Amino acid sequence: MHAQWNDRESLVHPASAPDYMREEQLHALQLQRLRAITRHAYENQALFRERMDARGVKPEDVRTLDDIRKLPFTQKTDLRDTYPYGLFAVPMNEVVRLHASSGTTGKPIVVAYTAEDIEVWKEAMVRTFACAGLHSGDIIQNAYGYGLFTGGLGAHYGAEALGATVIPISGGNSERQIMVMRDFGTTAICATPSYFLHLIEFAEKMGIDWNELPLRVGVFGAEPWSDEMREYIEGKTGIKAYDIYGLSEIIGPGVGMACEKQEGLHIFEDHFMIEIVDPVTDEPMPDGEEGELIITTLSKKAMPVMRYRTHDITSIIAEPCGCGRTIRRINRIARRSDDMFIIRGVNVFPSQVEAALLKVEETLPHYQIVLSRHGGMDQMEVQVEVTAETFSDTVRGVEAVHKQLSDAIAHILGIRVKLTLVQPNTIERSMGKAKRVIDNRKS
């Protein structure tokens, strides 16, 4: 649904109407789409059909929403093992777009879109931007990378469909980013949170006062980030920082988005059906309990993905949202089950370290975790930048900051690790997704 000429000042974008659907209507739509997509995948994806047959399950066995549990899971390895086109469910002459993951190991995963899929993606992205209060009068600077990565074009076409002015600047060239932001009157920016942190630093060096810029909204995603990071960004710039969620395997950005209440991520459930399961037993988890997020695409024709194991750890928020949307929310995804590493028997996630560091005022939001092995034992070092004022302070002052940070990490992790304070601009900056962990244990 497109906005009309007189909708610009409206607090609710017409495209957001499905976000406010009554529960019984939503469930009826989900069931109809789940049954259709199950049949489509069964008839056109050999791997899905083999797994369904092995379970003795047929598409007609899906009679209720709970019957989704009868279907087999899909994993990222399935997409890699069938590279490049093995999971496509339409002939190539119906595929209008290909994207691929930026996988660092092995072959990338390839995802396909029909013209109908592109329209669904655009609709989801319009609803995403509408969650952040953006509309046709906004100027959106898109600093996500363009190319095979879904972030750049996903945000681009969604912003255009919103009716906003799009600046397709992509990532990198930070001085130009700041110049364009100032000269073009950018009101919203899309980027990874780690790259926007770099822009904050760069702007300060250029003597830019964020309060003098018209920028009011940041749409940040493509990597886990904490509430403490959001508060830091908002405190430094005065903008409102929104968390966007998506996966290339599912559709790209636009699976979920924070609203103005910033209390979790609304999932666009008419297109993406969600479950939370115990990552070990695969048993469903009740609302409010943490587990692995499982997503089924309800509308994706070119490459339906059934019960995809995201490895993202979160929980469903049962309470209604104050914004009025009836589609359910999940808690912010700050960690992934496959990001976890174990030090002295303790499960550690990078997001826990980030949350600890940002509780200390003298800390800059730039850190790196270095894992190594000495004498058969795994060791963990946290390198964190602190302010220049901290280093110019007395030795006693530096030691006090070191102790404060060390205690904060120990309090959250339950173990003490090596902590190294480093000068500002010591840790390499990211133009895209930040690499928080350097694992030297195999070298």
XYZ file of C-alpha atoms in Angstrom:
443
model
C 0.000 0.000 0.000
C 1.493 3.307 -1.079
C 1.399 6.538 0.873
C -0.710 9.287 -0.662
C 0.270 12.922 -1.092
C -1.513 13.849 2.160
C -0.013 11.062 4.290
C 3.336 12.715 4.909
C 2.480 13.971 8.395
C 0.722 10.745 9.437
C 2.235 8.819 12.345
C 1.116 5.534 10.726
C 2.244 4.686 7.207
C -0.452 2.900 5.145
C 2.006 0.051 4.417
C 2.088 -0.679 8.167
C -1.551 -1.832 8.194
C -0.609 -5.575 8.459
C 1.402 -4.753 11.598
C -1.884 -4.050 13.393
C -3.817 -7.119 12.181
C -6.030 -8.958 14.667
C -4.465 -12.162 15.961
C -7.095 -14.479 14.473
C -6.723 -12.820 11.060
C -2.944 -13.112 11.205
C -3.080 -16.779 12.206
C -5.511 -17.588 9.402
C -3.225 -15.866 6.885
C -0.137 -17.608 8.285
C -1.768 -21.031 8.067
C -2.906 -20.485 4.489
C 0.589 -19.336 3.493
C 2.334 -22.072 5.495
C 0.315 -24.787 3.761
C 0.961 -23.247 0.335
C 4.705 -22.777 0.862
C 5.069 -26.309 2.276
C 3.462 -27.764 -0.851
C 5.549 -25.492 -3.112
C 8.796 -26.526 -1.395
C 7.825 -30.219 -1.386
C 7.074 -30.204 -5.086
C 10.108 -28.158 -6.166
C 12.971 -28.670 -3.662
C 14.488 -32.151 -3.808
C 16.267 -31.848 -0.437
C 13.098 -30.750 1.393
C 11.066 -33.505 -0.264
C 13.623 -36.174 0.711
C 13.574 -35.048 4.343
C 9.777 -34.868 4.432
C 9.529 -38.372 2.952
C 12.072 -39.676 5.470
C 9.797 -38.377 8.235
C 6.710 -39.818 6.595
C 5.206 -36.323 6.346
C 3.227 -34.930 3.407
C 2.201 -31.300 2.773
C -1.438 -32.134 3.558
C -0.360 -33.090 7.099
C 0.030 -29.371 7.854
C -3.443 -28.588 9.193
C -2.639 -26.190 12.051
C 0.160 -23.731 12.797
C 1.545 -26.143 15.412
C 2.032 -28.700 12.638
C 5.071 -26.679 11.529
C 6.959 -28.794 14.074
C 6.453 -31.813 11.808
C 8.639 -30.174 9.142
C 12.422 -30.645 8.951
C 14.893 -27.914 9.868
C 17.077 -26.123 7.315
C 20.669 -25.121 8.165
C 23.221 -22.875 6.548
C 25.232 -25.945 5.564
C 22.273 -27.067 3.420
C 22.600 -23.892 1.363
C 26.356 -24.394 1.001
C 26.056 -28.099 0.181
C 23.568 -27.377 -2.636
C 25.621 -24.446 -4.036
C 24.764 -22.627 -6.175
C 21.180 -23.334 -7.293
C 20.201 -26.568 -5.514
C 17.471 -25.051 -3.319
C 15.828 -22.948 -6.022
C 12.146 -23.804 -6.384
C 11.460 -22.035 -9.693
C 13.131 -22.234 -13.137
C 15.928 -19.739 -13.762
C 13.822 -17.730 -16.206
C 11.657 -16.696 -13.209
C 14.663 -15.583 -11.133
C 15.225 -11.838 -11.487
C 17.907 -11.325 -8.814
C 20.707 -13.280 -7.136
C 22.468 -12.320 -3.935
C 25.166 -14.159 -2.006
C 26.475 -14.109 1.525
C 29.844 -12.631 2.373
C 30.885 -15.981 3.805
C 34.468 -16.038 5.060
C 34.889 -19.817 4.834
C 34.170 -22.048 1.880
C 31.702 -21.139 -0.811
C 29.102 -18.427 -0.256
C 25.423 -19.157 0.030
C 23.373 -18.024 -2.959
C 19.814 -16.722 -2.633
C 17.288 -16.084 -5.388
C 14.316 -13.781 -5.897
C 11.394 -13.769 -8.290
C 9.733 -10.474 -9.182
C 7.089 -11.278 -6.532
C 9.821 -11.874 -3.931
C 11.338 -8.455 -4.673
C 7.924 -6.857 -4.074
C 7.575 -8.656 -0.724
C 11.072 -7.495 0.247
C 10.277 -3.896 -0.688
C 7.049 -4.026 1.308
C 8.868 -5.404 4.369
C 11.491 -2.666 4.099
C 8.848 0.077 3.796
C 7.256 -1.253 6.984
C 10.730 -1.356 8.540
C 11.428 2.307 7.808
C 7.905 3.233 8.908
C 8.663 1.634 12.300
C 11.436 4.218 12.659
C 9.072 7.064 11.840
C 10.533 7.685 8.381
C 8.402 8.875 5.467
C 8.514 10.382 1.994
C 10.023 13.641 3.244
C 13.186 11.992 4.534
C 16.644 11.920 2.973
C 18.148 8.494 3.683
C 21.903 7.990 3.375
C 22.489 4.311 2.686
C 25.953 3.348 3.926
C 25.359 -0.405 3.694
C 27.540 -2.116 1.131
C 26.090 -2.531 -2.354
C 26.690 -5.646 -4.419
C 26.066 -9.298 -3.553
C 25.434 -8.356 0.099
C 21.675 -7.924 0.605
C 21.949 -4.887 2.885
C 22.661 -2.198 0.287
C 20.012 -2.936 -2.320
C 17.482 -4.104 0.268
C 17.568 -0.767 2.072
C 17.831 1.158 -1.200
C 14.702 -0.184 -2.866
C 12.760 -0.087 0.397
C 13.638 3.575 0.932
C 12.668 4.420 -2.652
C 9.349 2.580 -2.246
C 8.785 4.589 0.922
C 9.037 7.695 -1.238
C 12.144 8.974 0.523
C 15.165 10.497 -1.182
C 17.959 7.919 -1.259
C 21.681 8.675 -1.222
C 23.349 5.400 -2.405
C 26.743 6.187 -0.898
C 27.621 2.623 0.235
C 30.311 2.056 2.896
C 33.746 3.595 3.374
C 35.233 7.024 2.518
C 34.284 8.444 5.895
C 35.198 12.064 5.192
C 32.866 12.023 2.199
C 30.136 10.388 4.298
C 30.248 13.260 6.786
C 30.404 15.882 4.042
C 27.379 14.401 2.270
C 25.508 14.071 5.552
C 26.039 17.762 6.224
C 25.637 19.184 2.703
C 22.758 16.994 1.499
C 20.708 17.389 4.681
C 20.612 13.681 5.537
C 17.844 12.916 8.041
C 18.443 9.152 8.387
C 21.402 6.853 7.889
C 21.602 3.085 7.337
C 24.862 1.413 8.393
C 26.383 -1.227 10.608
C 26.633 0.111 14.173
C 30.402 -0.440 14.217
C 30.843 1.693 11.087
C 28.669 4.454 12.515
C 30.899 4.472 15.611
C 33.778 5.131 13.241
C 31.814 8.017 11.678
C 31.232 9.495 15.139
C 34.989 9.547 15.700
C 35.655 10.962 12.249
C 33.094 13.739 12.687
C 34.671 14.777 15.979
C 38.077 15.067 14.273
C 36.472 17.253 11.607
C 34.956 19.473 14.269
C 31.393 18.521 13.317
C 28.694 19.231 15.893
C 26.051 16.502 15.574
C 23.428 18.845 17.006
C 23.824 21.083 13.956
C 23.042 18.256 11.518
C 19.449 17.410 10.538
C 20.176 13.709 11.119
C 17.578 12.285 13.511
C 17.427 8.514 12.831
C 19.946 5.701 12.472
C 18.908 2.275 11.166
C 21.650 -0.074 12.315
C 22.036 -3.814 11.758
C 23.951 -6.656 10.061
C 25.817 -7.440 13.305
C 24.901 -7.996 16.965
C 25.013 -4.865 19.146
C 23.956 -4.133 22.684
C 21.566 -1.701 24.363
C 24.637 -0.093 25.897
C 25.952 0.563 22.378
C 22.622 2.109 21.399
C 22.709 4.395 24.426
C 26.279 5.413 23.582
C 25.366 6.281 19.977
C 22.280 8.232 21.025
C 24.186 10.061 23.764
C 26.961 11.089 21.389
C 24.806 12.210 18.458
C 21.319 12.986 19.744
C 19.736 10.739 17.098
C 17.408 7.793 17.742
C 19.148 4.497 16.955
C 16.925 1.676 15.673
C 17.833 -2.003 15.470
C 16.997 -3.719 12.157
C 17.079 -7.496 11.745
C 17.383 -9.732 8.722
C 19.274 -12.585 7.125
C 20.307 -13.085 3.522
C 19.063 -16.668 3.712
C 15.560 -15.497 4.630
C 15.209 -12.376 2.461
C 17.806 -9.818 3.594
C 17.156 -6.872 5.926
C 13.517 -6.328 6.797
C 12.609 -9.461 8.752
C 12.195 -7.424 11.934
C 12.589 -3.902 13.260
C 12.455 -1.923 16.479
C 9.668 0.647 16.800
C 9.753 3.989 18.607
C 9.389 2.188 21.969
C 12.739 0.424 21.324
C 11.661 -2.581 23.374
C 12.477 -5.503 21.106
C 12.101 -6.160 17.390
C 8.726 -6.528 15.681
C 8.772 -9.492 13.267
C 6.683 -9.135 10.108
C 4.859 -12.357 10.877
C 2.635 -12.367 7.823
C 5.784 -13.136 5.795
C 8.117 -14.739 8.364
C 6.874 -17.328 10.858
C 8.997 -17.594 13.993
C 9.645 -20.260 16.616
C 11.992 -20.389 19.591
C 13.515 -23.802 20.317
C 16.045 -25.181 22.742
C 19.246 -25.256 20.613
C 20.226 -28.627 22.133
C 16.956 -30.567 22.355
C 15.016 -28.724 19.590
C 12.008 -28.575 21.926
C 9.808 -25.451 21.662
C 10.437 -22.813 24.326
C 7.617 -20.872 26.001
C 7.316 -17.112 25.486
C 9.899 -15.243 27.545
C 12.372 -18.128 27.595
C 15.609 -17.800 25.621
C 16.399 -20.164 22.781
C 17.367 -20.332 19.127
C 15.267 -18.355 16.660
C 13.796 -20.487 13.851
C 12.301 -18.720 10.809
C 10.102 -20.038 8.010
C 9.548 -17.891 4.921
C 5.822 -17.763 4.167
C 6.009 -15.769 0.920
C 9.368 -16.551 -0.704
C 8.730 -18.252 -4.044
C 12.164 -18.553 -5.663
C 13.788 -20.184 -2.654
C 11.475 -21.015 0.249
C 13.381 -21.684 3.464
C 11.611 -23.945 5.928
C 12.368 -23.810 9.649
C 15.751 -22.133 9.228
C 18.136 -22.407 12.171
C 19.432 -18.863 12.568
C 21.744 -19.606 15.556
C 20.507 -16.265 16.920
C 19.645 -16.492 20.614
C 16.572 -14.523 21.719
C 13.110 -14.869 23.258
C 9.567 -13.869 22.311
C 8.117 -10.919 24.217
C 4.578 -11.889 25.178
C 3.336 -8.468 26.321
C 1.629 -6.152 23.797
C 3.797 -3.296 22.547
C 2.960 0.270 23.506
C 3.143 1.285 19.837
C -0.082 -0.631 19.154
C 1.376 -3.153 16.703
C 0.002 -6.645 17.190
C 2.771 -8.538 15.380
C 4.971 -10.137 18.001
C 8.365 -8.957 19.151
C 11.575 -10.731 19.962
C 14.222 -9.411 22.307
C 17.287 -7.736 20.820
C 19.668 -10.317 19.376
C 22.941 -9.635 21.112
C 24.513 -13.041 20.625
C 24.614 -16.077 18.396
C 25.052 -19.640 19.549
C 27.920 -20.053 17.060
C 29.670 -16.873 18.334
C 30.170 -18.492 21.717
C 33.565 -19.650 22.900
C 34.540 -21.366 26.142
C 37.238 -20.094 28.478
C 38.015 -22.144 31.598
C 34.671 -23.878 31.315
C 32.679 -20.640 31.036
C 30.538 -19.818 27.985
C 31.501 -16.356 26.706
C 29.762 -14.165 24.120
C 31.363 -10.978 22.698
C 28.181 -9.032 23.514
C 28.736 -9.704 27.220
C 32.158 -8.069 27.022
C 30.715 -5.086 25.134
C 28.010 -4.579 27.753
C 30.617 -4.639 30.544
C 32.993 -2.200 28.840
C 30.341 0.395 28.036
C 29.332 0.616 31.685
C 32.620 2.427 32.351
C 32.600 6.079 31.298
C 36.257 6.272 30.280
C 35.837 3.468 27.743
C 35.525 4.060 24.011
C 33.243 1.613 22.134
C 36.146 -0.055 20.345
C 37.429 -3.372 21.621
C 38.887 -6.653 20.459
C 38.957 -10.085 22.027
C 42.123 -12.095 21.362
C 42.057 -15.829 22.061
C 45.282 -17.804 22.381
C 46.545 -21.054 23.869
C 49.456 -21.304 26.289
C 50.577 -24.481 28.030
C 47.492 -26.311 26.778
C 45.169 -23.726 28.325
C 42.923 -21.320 26.401
C 43.557 -17.681 27.272
C 41.444 -14.603 26.628
C 42.665 -11.030 26.346
C 40.369 -8.024 25.994
C 41.952 -5.003 24.338
C 39.886 -1.869 24.852
C 40.420 1.734 23.854
C 40.074 4.329 26.577
C 39.975 8.095 26.268
C 43.132 10.133 25.708
C 42.407 11.870 29.042
C 42.708 8.520 30.807
C 46.219 7.980 29.430
C 47.268 11.517 30.322
C 46.099 10.955 33.892
C 48.290 9.729 36.738
C 49.412 6.123 36.951
C 47.003 5.721 39.840
C 44.153 7.036 37.650
C 44.952 4.570 34.841
C 45.114 1.732 37.349
C 41.726 2.750 38.736
C 40.132 2.609 35.286
C 41.829 -0.738 34.627
C 40.426 -2.157 37.876
C 36.956 -0.777 37.167
C 36.903 -2.361 33.713
C 38.383 -5.630 34.929
C 35.785 -5.862 37.705
C 32.941 -5.087 35.264
C 34.032 -7.910 32.928
C 34.509 -10.340 35.822
C 31.071 -9.477 37.186
C 29.338 -10.335 33.890
C 31.487 -13.311 32.804
C 32.150 -14.808 36.217
C 35.875 -15.158 35.447
C 38.815 -12.782 35.290
C 40.599 -12.322 31.964
C 43.610 -10.357 30.796
C 42.683 -6.732 30.118
C 44.836 -4.353 28.074
C 44.055 -0.641 27.848
C 45.120 0.875 24.546
C 45.265 4.379 23.121
C 42.411 5.799 21.008
C 42.519 4.716 17.327
C 44.674 1.667 18.113
C 42.105 -0.962 17.149
C 41.387 -1.311 13.431
C 38.120 0.271 12.333
C 35.506 -1.609 10.338
C 33.900 -0.303 7.139
C 31.267 -3.038 7.439
C 30.777 -5.783 9.986
C 33.159 -5.522 12.924
C 35.490 -8.426 13.659
C 35.409 -8.550 17.438
C 37.240 -11.853 18.023
C 40.731 -12.792 16.857
C 41.209 -16.519 17.452
C 44.886 -17.462 17.466
C 44.365 -20.817 19.187
C 44.933 -22.827 16.001
C 47.973 -20.879 14.809
